[in-house]
Amino acid sequence: MLVLVLLVSVIVLASAQFGSQRQSLIRPVDGARIFGNNCAACHGLDGRGNGPVSKALKQEVPDLTRLSLRNHSTFPIIHVQTTIMFGADNLLPAHGSKEMPIWGPIFHEIEFDQDLGNVRLENVIKYLESIQRK
């Protein structure tokens, strides 16, 4: 489990470094960029669960573009929020096990005396809602 978390962290950091020549020291607050930086290694840039790390995981990575379809055409905002913040919610365990990193604390890193964690969380959730298939 620890090896898997370290592998994901290394891949995410490497892709972030090689993906852009000039990295901003401030973490983004744009939902699509947050997703690309933190989620795409497993979920893929398109959110369909086909990221480069997905094949190395024991559990199948969920297709995030079908969250609404699996929830009677309603985007499950509370489930998504608690999964990002805590790795799972009490009703629907995420990924069968806690293989997904818990991003909530990372989103709350303090920069220039501002805690933008809630803004990041809200923006990545809005992005996920925007990529839902009809």
Steps between C-alpha positions, in 0.01 A plus 500: 500500500777743595693406187190575291452842659867580443478382138199722435671796668815459291303472176286803582806707591691387191211573267453843655871581455527376143158632393598863532830681466399768748322378809325754715592479866134558585279196461218559252143572601355420155303173518632354173862571597448357848357185342788479253761543773347274766254257346595430138781256582235248606175629349648622168482851358150422371387365840407157360727297727774437245794691648853362471496371861159329469646175364725461804214524750320198648157665481348633179519879487150649471384686191430843647303608193223258599443610859164658416390204287570263790305730733166523315612798285589711805859603569588354845670809637516386865649163405757666275590755766547245778691265271747775411531621858512166683547224239144373561166590646307293753238381252706414194860396561725641229685255278422198720801584714678822582735482202408855403721762661320737733530839327313717749802589716710564189240742363527696826870580474547858608647746251573861579279483810199382298335161535355427158412138579125550490529695173706216348256237622199691368666567164609140441148382588352751253745372237398140564134601470578670168650184345201277571370301204131533425 
